[in-house]
mmCIF file of C-alpha atoms in Angstrom:
data_model
loop_
_atom_site.group_PDB
_atom_site.id
_atom_site.type_symbol
_atom_site.label_atom_id
_atom_site.label_comp_id
_atom_site.label_asym_id
_atom_site.label_seq_id
_atom_site.Cartn_x
_atom_site.Cartn_y
_atom_site.Cartn_z
ATOM 1 C CA MET A 427 -0.050 0.104 -0.114
ATOM 2 C CA SER A 428 2.968 2.235 1.031
ATOM 3 C CA THR A 429 4.789 1.463 -2.162
ATOM 4 C CA ARG A 430 1.436 2.300 -4.472
ATOM 5 C CA GLN A 431 1.269 5.608 -2.667
ATOM 6 C CA ASN A 432 4.991 6.571 -3.333
ATOM 7 C CA SER A 433 4.992 5.260 -6.878
ATOM 8 C CA GLY A 434 1.851 7.842 -7.335
ATOM 9 C CA ILE A 435 3.830 10.722 -5.926
ATOM 10 C CA THR A 436 6.753 10.270 -8.051
ATOM 11 C CA LEU A 437 4.694 10.531 -11.000
ATOM 12 C CA THR A 438 3.182 13.419 -9.935
ATOM 13 C CA GLU A 439 6.682 14.921 -9.272
ATOM 14 C CA LEU A 440 7.896 13.753 -12.542
ATOM 15 C CA MET A 441 5.081 15.825 -14.431
ATOM 16 C CA ILE A 442 5.789 19.165 -12.365
ATOM 17 C CA ALA A 443 9.613 18.551 -12.998
ATOM 18 C CA THR A 444 9.119 17.876 -16.926
ATOM 19 C CA THR A 445 7.021 20.964 -16.955
ATOM 20 C CA ILE A 446 9.539 22.877 -15.064
ATOM 21 C CA MET A 447 12.185 21.241 -17.250
ATOM 22 C CA ALA A 448 10.173 22.219 -20.665
ATOM 23 C CA PHE A 449 9.945 26.279 -19.052
ATOM 24 C CA VAL A 450 13.305 26.314 -18.644
ATOM 25 C CA ILE A 451 15.195 24.293 -21.059
ATOM 26 C CA LEU A 452 12.909 25.576 -24.179
ATOM 27 C CA PRO A 453 14.160 29.432 -23.703
ATOM 28 C CA ILE A 454 17.291 28.756 -22.754
ATOM 29 C CA PHE A 455 17.810 26.721 -26.331
ATOM 30 C CA GLY A 456 16.598 30.048 -27.858
ATOM 31 C CA LEU A 457 19.252 31.854 -25.745
ATOM 32 C CA LEU A 458 22.284 29.341 -27.037
ATOM 33 C CA ASN A 459 21.224 30.232 -30.362
ATOM 34 C CA TYR A 460 21.176 33.879 -29.882
ATOM 35 C CA THR A 461 24.600 33.223 -27.932
ATOM 36 C CA ASN A 462 26.201 31.123 -30.832
ATOM 37 C CA ARG A 463 25.258 33.844 -33.591
ATOM 38 C CA GLY A 464 26.344 36.196 -31.422
ATOM 39 C CA THR A 465 29.737 34.468 -30.898
ATOM 40 C CA ARG A 466 30.189 34.421 -34.581
ATOM 41 C CA GLU A 467 29.467 38.298 -35.344
ATOM 42 C CA GLN A 468 31.876 38.949 -32.078
ATOM 43 C CA ASP A 469 34.512 36.852 -34.112
ATOM 44 C CA ALA A 470 34.066 38.512 -37.399
ATOM 45 C CA GLU A 471 33.645 41.861 -35.979
ATOM 46 C CA GLY A 472 37.250 41.094 -34.448
ATOM 47 C CA ILE A 473 38.645 39.580 -38.357
ATOM 48 C CA ALA A 474 37.231 42.872 -39.652
ATOM 49 C CA ALA A 475 39.156 44.943 -37.298
ATOM 50 C CA ASN A 476 42.440 43.573 -37.976
ATOM 51 C CA LEU A 477 41.987 43.276 -41.724
ATOM 52 C CA ALA A 478 41.061 47.106 -41.539
ATOM 53 C CA LYS A 479 44.188 47.929 -39.426
ATOM 54 C CA GLU A 480 46.211 45.946 -41.657
ATOM 55 C CA GLU A 481 44.848 47.664 -44.796
ATOM 56 C CA MET A 482 45.101 51.289 -43.109
ATOM 57 C CA ASN A 483 48.435 50.489 -42.997
ATOM 58 C CA ARG A 484 49.239 49.469 -46.101
ATOM 59 C CA LEU A 485 47.342 52.882 -47.179
ATOM 60 C CA MET A 486 49.405 54.618 -44.735
ATOM 61 C CA PHE A 487 53.123 53.514 -45.098
ATOM 62 C CA ILE A 488 53.425 50.928 -47.868
ATOM 63 C CA ILE A 489 51.361 52.384 -51.051
ATOM 64 C CA SER A 490 53.403 54.410 -53.261
ATOM 65 C CA ARG A 491 52.042 58.041 -53.941
ATOM 66 C CA GLU A 492 51.380 57.480 -57.493
ATOM 67 C CA ASN A 493 49.208 54.213 -56.524
ATOM 68 C CA LEU A 494 47.326 55.847 -53.654
ATOM 69 C CA LEU A 495 46.629 58.572 -55.794
ATOM 70 C CA SER A 496 45.447 56.957 -58.588
ATOM 71 C CA GLY A 497 41.332 57.097 -58.858
ATOM 72 C CA ALA A 498 41.473 59.741 -56.096
ATOM 73 C CA GLY A 499 37.874 60.584 -55.024
ATOM 74 C CA ALA A 500 36.175 57.153 -56.157
ATOM 75 C CA PRO A 501 35.727 54.685 -53.751
ATOM 76 C CA LEU A 502 38.026 51.763 -54.389
ATOM 77 C CA GLU A 503 38.187 47.987 -53.480
ATOM 78 C CA TRP A 504 40.660 47.400 -50.641
ATOM 79 C CA SER A 505 43.740 44.946 -51.393
ATOM 80 C CA PHE A 506 41.958 41.964 -49.987
ATOM 81 C CA GLY A 507 39.095 41.915 -52.553
ATOM 82 C CA ALA A 508 35.407 41.642 -52.256
ATOM 83 C CA ASP A 509 34.043 38.918 -50.385
ATOM 84 C CA TYR A 510 37.311 37.895 -48.660
ATOM 85 C CA ASP A 511 36.632 34.755 -46.808
ATOM 86 C CA ILE A 512 37.471 33.906 -43.143
ATOM 87 C CA LYS A 513 35.926 31.234 -41.515
ATOM 88 C CA GLY A 514 33.094 31.099 -43.579
ATOM 89 C CA ASN A 515 32.361 35.024 -43.447
ATOM 90 C CA LYS A 516 32.817 37.020 -45.873
ATOM 91 C CA PHE A 517 34.445 40.658 -45.871
ATOM 92 C CA SER A 518 34.472 43.500 -48.215
ATOM 93 C CA GLY A 519 36.136 46.955 -47.896
ATOM 94 C CA GLU A 520 36.555 50.251 -49.920
ATOM 95 C CA TYR A 521 38.717 53.106 -49.300
ATOM 96 C CA THR A 522 38.793 56.602 -50.882
ATOM 97 C CA VAL A 523 41.320 59.046 -51.320
ATOM 98 C CA TYR A 524 40.687 62.693 -50.957
ATOM 99 C CA PRO A 525 44.076 64.664 -51.649
ATOM 100 C CA PHE A 526 45.143 68.364 -50.539
ATOM 101 C CA SER A 527 46.626 70.763 -53.324
ATOM 102 C CA ASN A 528 49.738 72.472 -52.337
ATOM 103 C CA THR A 529 48.029 75.508 -52.250
ATOM 104 C CA GLU A 530 45.920 74.759 -49.827
ATOM 105 C CA LEU A 531 48.516 73.630 -47.158
ATOM 106 C CA ALA A 532 49.218 77.112 -45.702
ATOM 107 C CA PHE A 533 51.042 76.386 -42.489
ATOM 108 C CA SER A 534 51.608 79.039 -39.793
ATOM 109 C CA ILE A 535 55.453 79.702 -39.666
ATOM 110 C CA PRO A 536 57.517 81.384 -36.768
ATOM 111 C CA LYS A 537 58.490 84.714 -38.185
ATOM 112 C CA PHE A 538 62.299 85.596 -37.036
ATOM 113 C CA VAL A 539 62.975 89.517 -36.697
ATOM 114 C CA PHE A 540 66.740 89.745 -37.532
ATOM 115 C CA HIS A 541 69.137 91.351 -35.452
ATOM 116 C CA ASP A 542 72.981 91.390 -35.629
ATOM 117 C CA PRO A 543 74.269 87.692 -34.154
ATOM 118 C CA MET A 544 77.453 89.883 -32.715
ATOM 119 C CA ASN A 545 74.918 91.251 -30.026
ATOM 120 C CA CYS A 546 74.588 87.738 -28.903
ATOM 121 C CA SER A 547 78.233 87.176 -29.027
ATOM 122 C CA SER A 548 78.440 84.719 -26.686
ATOM 123 C CA GLY A 549 75.868 82.250 -28.084
ATOM 124 C CA LEU A 550 73.279 83.303 -26.048
ATOM 125 C CA GLU A 551 70.010 85.161 -27.383
ATOM 126 C CA THR A 552 69.955 88.242 -25.336
ATOM 127 C CA THR A 553 66.449 89.543 -26.938
ATOM 128 C CA PRO A 554 64.342 86.619 -26.509
ATOM 129 C CA GLY A 555 61.316 88.693 -26.143
ATOM 130 C CA THR A 556 61.925 90.251 -29.821
ATOM 131 C CA THR A 557 63.627 87.782 -32.027
ATOM 132 C CA LEU A 558 60.042 86.383 -32.940
ATOM 133 C CA GLY A 559 57.232 88.434 -34.760
ATOM 134 C CA THR A 560 53.810 87.174 -35.451
ATOM 135 C CA ALA A 561 53.883 83.959 -37.302
ATOM 136 C CA GLN A 562 53.326 83.891 -41.170
ATOM 137 C CA PRO A 563 51.094 81.733 -43.240
ATOM 138 C CA MET A 564 53.462 79.731 -46.095
ATOM 139 C CA THR A 565 52.071 77.293 -48.622
ATOM 140 C CA ILE A 566 54.279 74.224 -49.778
ATOM 141 C CA ALA A 567 53.328 75.652 -52.924
ATOM 142 C CA GLU A 568 55.581 79.103 -52.738
ATOM 143 C CA VAL A 569 58.013 77.140 -51.020
ATOM 144 C CA TYR A 570 58.730 74.530 -53.426
ATOM 145 C CA PRO A 571 57.108 75.980 -56.747
ATOM 146 C CA ASP A 572 58.990 73.179 -58.822
ATOM 147 C CA SER A 573 57.055 70.609 -57.094
ATOM 148 C CA ALA A 574 53.956 72.353 -56.783
ATOM 149 C CA GLY A 575 51.542 70.008 -58.291
ATOM 150 C CA LEU A 576 52.894 67.187 -56.515
ATOM 151 C CA CYS A 577 50.695 66.045 -53.800
ATOM 152 C CA ARG A 578 51.722 65.936 -50.454
ATOM 153 C CA LEU A 579 48.923 65.217 -48.345
ATOM 154 C CA ALA A 580 45.824 63.202 -48.578
ATOM 155 C CA ASP A 581 42.738 62.263 -46.443
ATOM 156 C CA ILE A 582 41.995 58.268 -46.412
ATOM 157 C CA LYS A 583 38.835 56.593 -45.448
ATOM 158 C CA LEU A 584 38.258 53.117 -45.287
ATOM 159 C CA VAL A 585 35.442 51.455 -44.631
ATOM 160 C CA VAL A 586 35.314 47.490 -43.960
ATOM 161 C CA LYS A 587 31.751 45.384 -43.674
ATOM 162 C CA TRP A 588 31.317 41.785 -42.860
ATOM 163 C CA ARG A 589 28.633 39.365 -42.741
ATOM 164 C CA LEU A 590 27.727 35.705 -41.734
ATOM 165 C CA PRO A 591 27.360 33.091 -44.177
ATOM 166 C CA SER A 592 23.552 33.223 -43.716
ATOM 167 C CA GLY A 593 23.411 37.112 -43.644
ATOM 168 C CA GLU A 594 24.036 40.439 -45.970
ATOM 169 C CA TYR A 595 25.968 43.152 -45.344
ATOM 170 C CA ASN A 596 24.023 45.961 -43.281
ATOM 171 C CA GLU A 597 24.655 49.003 -41.653
ATOM 172 C CA ILE A 598 25.219 47.751 -38.221
ATOM 173 C CA SER A 599 28.084 45.495 -39.523
ATOM 174 C CA GLN A 600 30.248 47.798 -40.929
ATOM 175 C CA PHE A 601 32.825 50.722 -39.107
ATOM 176 C CA GLU A 602 35.044 52.946 -40.444
ATOM 177 C CA LEU A 603 38.570 54.435 -40.364
ATOM 178 C CA LEU A 604 39.821 58.003 -40.868
ATOM 179 C CA ALA A 605 43.407 58.775 -41.441
ATOM 180 C CA ARG A 606 45.658 61.687 -43.363
ATOM 181 C CA ARG A 607 48.888 60.696 -44.996
ATOM 182 C CA ALA A 608 51.903 63.171 -45.769
ATOM 183 C CA PHE A 609 54.134 62.494 -48.474
ATOM 184 C CA LEU A 610 57.523 64.347 -47.047
ATOM 185 C CA VAL A 611 59.514 66.726 -49.086
ATOM 186 C CA LYS A 612 62.444 65.474 -50.349
ATOM 187 C CA GLU A 613 64.696 68.025 -51.686
ATOM 188 C CA MET B 893 12.139 0.451 7.568
ATOM 189 C CA LEU B 894 11.249 -0.230 3.629
ATOM 190 C CA LYS B 895 8.722 2.294 4.254
ATOM 191 C CA ASN B 896 11.090 5.094 5.943
ATOM 192 C CA LYS B 897 13.488 4.729 3.070
ATOM 193 C CA SER B 898 10.686 5.046 0.512
ATOM 194 C CA LYS B 899 9.770 8.015 2.159
ATOM 195 C CA SER B 900 13.250 9.622 2.158
ATOM 196 C CA ARG B 901 12.735 9.589 -1.428
ATOM 197 C CA ASN B 902 10.087 11.773 -1.855
ATOM 198 C CA GLY B 903 10.330 14.823 -3.714
ATOM 199 C CA LEU B 904 13.559 14.036 -4.919
ATOM 200 C CA ALA B 905 12.938 14.650 -8.164
ATOM 201 C CA LEU B 906 11.512 17.825 -7.665
ATOM 202 C CA PRO B 907 14.597 19.685 -6.432
ATOM 203 C CA LEU B 908 16.911 17.606 -8.807
ATOM 204 C CA VAL B 909 15.287 19.256 -11.304
ATOM 205 C CA LEU B 910 15.464 22.968 -9.745
ATOM 206 C CA ALA B 911 18.982 22.392 -9.258
ATOM 207 C CA PHE B 912 19.714 21.569 -12.303
ATOM 208 C CA ALA B 913 17.317 24.270 -13.752
ATOM 209 C CA VAL B 914 19.311 27.054 -11.527
ATOM 210 C CA CYS B 915 22.740 25.432 -13.060
ATOM 211 C CA ILE B 916 21.611 25.970 -16.469
ATOM 212 C CA MET B 917 20.292 29.432 -15.960
ATOM 213 C CA ILE B 918 23.844 30.504 -14.033
ATOM 214 C CA PHE B 919 25.585 29.047 -17.373
ATOM 215 C CA THR B 920 23.205 31.079 -19.752
ATOM 216 C CA ALA B 921 23.300 33.705 -17.924
ATOM 217 C CA SER B 922 27.269 33.529 -17.867
ATOM 218 C CA LEU B 923 27.024 33.170 -22.001
ATOM 219 C CA VAL B 924 25.185 36.269 -22.109
ATOM 220 C CA TYR B 925 27.620 38.002 -19.824
ATOM 221 C CA PHE B 926 30.751 36.688 -21.796
ATOM 222 C CA ARG B 927 28.675 37.546 -25.106
ATOM 223 C CA LYS B 928 28.608 41.243 -24.208
ATOM 224 C CA GLU B 929 32.127 41.566 -22.636
ATOM 225 C CA SER B 930 33.150 40.219 -25.908
ATOM 226 C CA LYS B 931 31.264 42.973 -28.198
ATOM 227 C CA GLN B 932 32.647 45.381 -25.820
ATOM 228 C CA GLN B 933 36.010 44.387 -26.468
ATOM 229 C CA ASN B 934 35.623 44.433 -30.270
ATOM 230 C CA LEU B 935 34.329 48.039 -29.724
ATOM 231 C CA THR B 936 37.028 48.811 -27.493
ATOM 232 C CA ASN B 937 39.397 47.477 -30.461
ATOM 233 C CA ILE B 938 37.985 49.539 -33.163
ATOM 234 C CA HIS B 939 37.764 52.578 -31.349
ATOM 235 C CA PHE B 940 41.323 52.144 -30.289
ATOM 236 C CA LEU B 941 41.950 51.706 -33.933
ATOM 237 C CA GLN B 942 40.304 54.776 -35.058
ATOM 238 C CA ALA B 943 41.954 56.995 -32.440
ATOM 239 C CA ASN B 944 45.351 55.657 -33.070
ATOM 240 C CA PHE B 945 45.254 56.622 -36.651
ATOM 241 C CA LEU B 946 43.963 59.867 -35.823
ATOM 242 C CA ALA B 947 47.196 60.458 -33.477
ATOM 243 C CA GLN B 948 49.062 59.254 -36.333
ATOM 244 C CA SER B 949 47.632 61.786 -39.018
ATOM 245 C CA ALA B 950 48.898 64.388 -36.803
ATOM 246 C CA ILE B 951 52.221 63.112 -36.729
ATOM 247 C CA GLN B 952 52.033 62.791 -40.255
ATOM 248 C CA MET B 953 51.070 66.309 -40.823
ATOM 249 C CA MET B 954 53.969 67.580 -38.095
ATOM 250 C CA MET B 955 56.276 65.290 -40.290
ATOM 251 C CA LEU B 956 55.388 67.154 -43.444
ATOM 252 C CA LYS B 957 55.647 70.358 -41.910
ATOM 253 C CA LEU B 958 59.416 69.440 -40.613
ATOM 254 C CA SER B 959 60.030 68.337 -44.019
ATOM 255 C CA ALA B 960 59.030 71.530 -45.909
ATOM 256 C CA PHE B 961 60.400 74.043 -43.615
ATOM 257 C CA PRO B 962 63.063 72.388 -41.436
ATOM 258 C CA GLN B 963 65.161 75.576 -41.241
ATOM 259 C CA GLU B 964 62.386 77.407 -39.125
ATOM 260 C CA ALA B 965 62.221 74.080 -36.698
ATOM 261 C CA CYS B 966 66.064 74.191 -36.484
ATOM 262 C CA ASP B 967 65.632 78.069 -35.429
ATOM 263 C CA ALA B 968 62.641 77.763 -33.029
ATOM 264 C CA GLY B 969 64.638 74.898 -31.390
ATOM 265 C CA VAL B 970 67.506 76.784 -30.979
ATOM 266 C CA LEU B 971 65.671 79.575 -29.849
ATOM 267 C CA SER B 972 63.595 77.513 -27.163
ATOM 268 C CA LEU B 973 67.061 76.502 -25.923
ATOM 269 C CA GLY B 974 68.386 79.919 -25.129
ATOM 270 C CA TYR B 975 70.628 80.226 -27.881
ATOM 271 C CA CYS B 976 70.748 82.890 -30.715
ATOM 272 C CA PRO B 977 69.104 81.077 -33.846
ATOM 273 C CA PHE B 978 71.243 83.480 -36.429
ATOM 274 C CA ARG B 979 74.626 81.782 -34.390
ATOM 275 C CA GLY B 980 73.213 78.492 -33.845
ATOM 276 C CA ILE B 981 75.216 76.324 -30.987
ATOM 277 C CA ILE B 982 78.499 77.121 -30.828
ATOM 278 C CA ALA B 983 80.429 73.721 -30.840
ATOM 279 C CA GLY B 984 82.173 72.857 -27.829
ATOM 280 C CA SER B 985 80.758 75.989 -26.062
ATOM 281 C CA GLY B 986 80.149 75.286 -22.239
ATOM 282 C CA LEU B 987 77.419 77.517 -22.313
ATOM 283 C CA ASN B 988 74.657 77.254 -19.616
ATOM 284 C CA PRO B 989 71.603 79.481 -21.041
ATOM 285 C CA SER B 990 68.852 80.377 -18.569
ATOM 286 C CA PRO B 991 65.334 80.398 -18.954
ATOM 287 C CA GLY B 992 65.315 84.332 -19.646
ATOM 288 C CA ASN B 993 67.240 83.693 -23.017
ATOM 289 C CA ALA B 994 64.745 81.478 -24.013
ATOM 290 C CA ASN B 995 61.600 81.743 -26.125
ATOM 291 C CA GLN B 996 59.214 78.691 -26.684
ATOM 292 C CA GLN B 997 56.661 80.735 -28.907
ATOM 293 C CA GLY B 998 58.778 79.454 -32.031
ATOM 294 C CA LEU B 999 58.183 75.927 -31.388
ATOM 295 C CA VAL B 1000 54.191 76.514 -30.522
ATOM 296 C CA ASP B 1001 53.759 78.535 -33.845
ATOM 297 C CA PHE B 1002 55.338 75.812 -35.350
ATOM 298 C CA TYR B 1003 53.418 72.920 -33.838
ATOM 299 C CA SER B 1004 50.217 74.395 -33.307
ATOM 300 C CA ASP B 1005 48.441 74.174 -36.760
ATOM 301 C CA CYS B 1006 49.305 70.722 -37.302
ATOM 302 C CA SER B 1007 45.467 69.719 -36.421
ATOM 303 C CA SER B 1008 42.463 68.641 -37.990
ATOM 304 C CA GLU B 1009 40.895 72.062 -36.790
ATOM 305 C CA SER B 1010 43.475 74.056 -38.641
ATOM 306 C CA PHE B 1011 43.118 71.503 -41.607
ATOM 307 C CA PRO B 1012 39.825 70.234 -41.834
ATOM 308 C CA TRP B 1013 39.206 66.963 -43.268
ATOM 309 C CA LYS B 1014 38.081 66.407 -46.673
ATOM 310 C CA ILE B 1015 36.210 63.629 -46.700
ATOM 311 C CA PRO B 1016 32.351 64.305 -47.291
ATOM 312 C CA GLY B 1017 29.660 63.071 -45.140
ATOM 313 C CA ILE B 1018 31.923 63.060 -41.764
ATOM 314 C CA THR B 1019 30.759 65.057 -38.769
ATOM 315 C CA GLN B 1020 34.821 66.830 -38.084
ATOM 316 C CA SER B 1021 33.993 66.864 -34.391
ATOM 317 C CA ASP B 1022 33.711 63.369 -34.215
ATOM 318 C CA TRP B 1023 37.184 62.650 -35.674
ATOM 319 C CA LYS B 1024 39.507 64.935 -34.161
ATOM 320 C CA PHE B 1025 43.723 65.220 -33.811
ATOM 321 C CA THR B 1026 46.140 67.910 -32.584
ATOM 322 C CA THR B 1027 49.685 68.167 -32.241
ATOM 323 C CA THR B 1028 50.080 68.988 -28.402
ATOM 324 C CA ASN B 1029 53.564 69.308 -27.876
ATOM 325 C CA PHE B 1030 56.786 69.783 -30.077
ATOM 326 C CA LYS B 1031 59.999 70.213 -27.733
ATOM 327 C CA VAL B 1032 64.059 69.750 -28.187
ATOM 328 C CA ILE B 1033 65.101 67.377 -25.938
ATOM 329 C CA SER B 1034 69.091 67.738 -27.233
ATOM 330 C CA ALA B 1035 71.023 69.810 -29.893
ATOM 331 C CA TYR B 1036 74.398 70.297 -30.752
ATOM 332 C CA THR B 1037 76.805 71.624 -33.507
ATOM 333 C CA ASN B 1038 79.175 68.675 -35.017
ATOM 334 C CA PRO B 1039 82.231 70.841 -35.968
ATOM 335 C CA ASP B 1040 82.978 68.086 -38.118
ATOM 336 C CA GLU B 1041 80.496 68.027 -40.814
ATOM 337 C CA ARG B 1042 79.321 71.989 -39.649
ATOM 338 C CA GLN B 1043 76.083 70.824 -38.871
ATOM 339 C CA LEU B 1044 73.455 71.678 -36.170
ATOM 340 C CA VAL B 1045 72.047 68.425 -35.238
ATOM 341 C CA ILE B 1046 68.791 68.611 -32.968
ATOM 342 C CA SER B 1047 66.643 65.923 -31.149
ATOM 343 C CA ALA B 1048 63.117 66.862 -31.128
ATOM 344 C CA GLN B 1049 59.781 65.399 -29.502
ATOM 345 C CA THR B 1050 56.321 65.562 -31.388
ATOM 346 C CA THR B 1051 53.386 64.857 -29.001
ATOM 347 C CA ALA B 1052 50.087 64.247 -31.120
ATOM 348 C CA VAL B 1053 46.562 63.028 -29.632
ATOM 349 C CA GLY B 1054 43.749 61.564 -31.920
ATOM 350 C CA GLU B 1055 40.444 61.845 -30.512
ATOM 351 C CA ALA B 1056 37.404 59.758 -31.940
ATOM 352 C CA THR B 1057 34.063 59.752 -31.170
ATOM 353 C CA LEU B 1058 32.380 55.984 -31.129
ATOM 354 C CA HIS B 1059 28.351 56.246 -31.370
ATOM 355 C CA ARG B 1060 28.221 52.456 -31.617
ATOM 356 C CA GLY B 1061 27.349 50.982 -27.896
ATOM 357 C CA ASP B 1062 27.903 54.418 -25.927
ATOM 358 C CA MET B 1063 31.498 54.308 -26.497
ATOM 359 C CA GLY B 1064 31.761 57.783 -26.286
ATOM 360 C CA VAL B 1065 35.021 59.844 -27.080
ATOM 361 C CA ARG B 1066 38.500 57.898 -27.048
ATOM 362 C CA LYS B 1067 41.461 59.829 -27.096
ATOM 363 C CA GLU B 1068 45.138 57.948 -28.109
ATOM 364 C CA GLU B 1069 48.411 59.974 -27.681
ATOM 365 C CA MET B 1070 51.520 59.197 -29.620
ATOM 366 C CA ILE B 1071 55.183 60.268 -29.482
ATOM 367 C CA LYS B 1072 57.698 60.588 -32.032
ATOM 368 C CA THR B 1073 61.047 61.708 -31.834
ATOM 369 C CA VAL B 1074 62.883 63.040 -34.770
ATOM 370 C CA LYS B 1075 66.382 64.167 -35.924
ATOM 371 C CA LEU B 1076 66.393 67.299 -37.264
ATOM 372 C CA THR B 1077 69.730 68.997 -39.290
ATOM 373 C CA ARG B 1078 70.935 72.483 -40.472
ATOM 374 C CA GLU B 1079 74.054 73.291 -42.406
ATOM 375 C CA ASN B 1080 76.017 75.779 -40.510
#
């Protein structure tokens, strides 16, 4: 009699337990799916950041002036090509170059007011306050007229986007890097 | 005895299931937490890259200016140390300039316009205030005249700051500082 009663209770318990399990497990499966997709997205985002860094370093320090400036003003495909595949995820990037003209590059230059250096015979400056006048703007084109047409400074915008195998490129899965590159004067 | 033993098994399934459910919930919560952390780490990484390349942009501008106007940079450096820029630094002199001989304004004039404010981005469609860079300092750390080559040699340090604003994930503003040391020479 006692044993029979026990098995009845166990059945009720089992039913309650199954219901609790169902309420707990089912949402958790959804969460696991969400987390799994999230992990893949994070992974892709991390790879995209590394690729963007590599590409921007190439644009800033490796690619020649001629190659960088060819096609300036229009978006150009990055060096990895379209839909670059890593772990099944796809990565695309494009960069646009916006050059400055040398006449735009009017730098502020310290203006030295000449005085007889023999007044500073010891070598130390005797009139430090009056040796400098107001800084004057001067363009690179003025200082280097022979190479005035040569671009010395350019802005670069790199946009990198990524997608999972099952997804599409979208506004959220992308970011941009901006940088300015100089081409030094070697004259 | 048997009855007692059976009684002790009463309600065992329920606590077990509840304990299991709690464990699963903790596991899931930790998964969600780590996912959030990982997402934040990626954003931090991207934000760092943005600010770092902005600081690099300021250094690039400064390098361009130094290469285009080396004479002015050297003269400003010499004056900042307290020496007469029209004499340079006399080789072998044991002079000890005082702050009263020096004028830092030349260096300030030289570096202060190497910024995104003085030369705004040419990139259309961006918010200029989200992508800022500036050169914050330019100072001479050593200078001497090499008498054999009749050359003034100056080592100078440029400090630049990049400031990127990332709106995703409420990341806000990130600043990155970059320091570059350069050697400038001028024929005497």
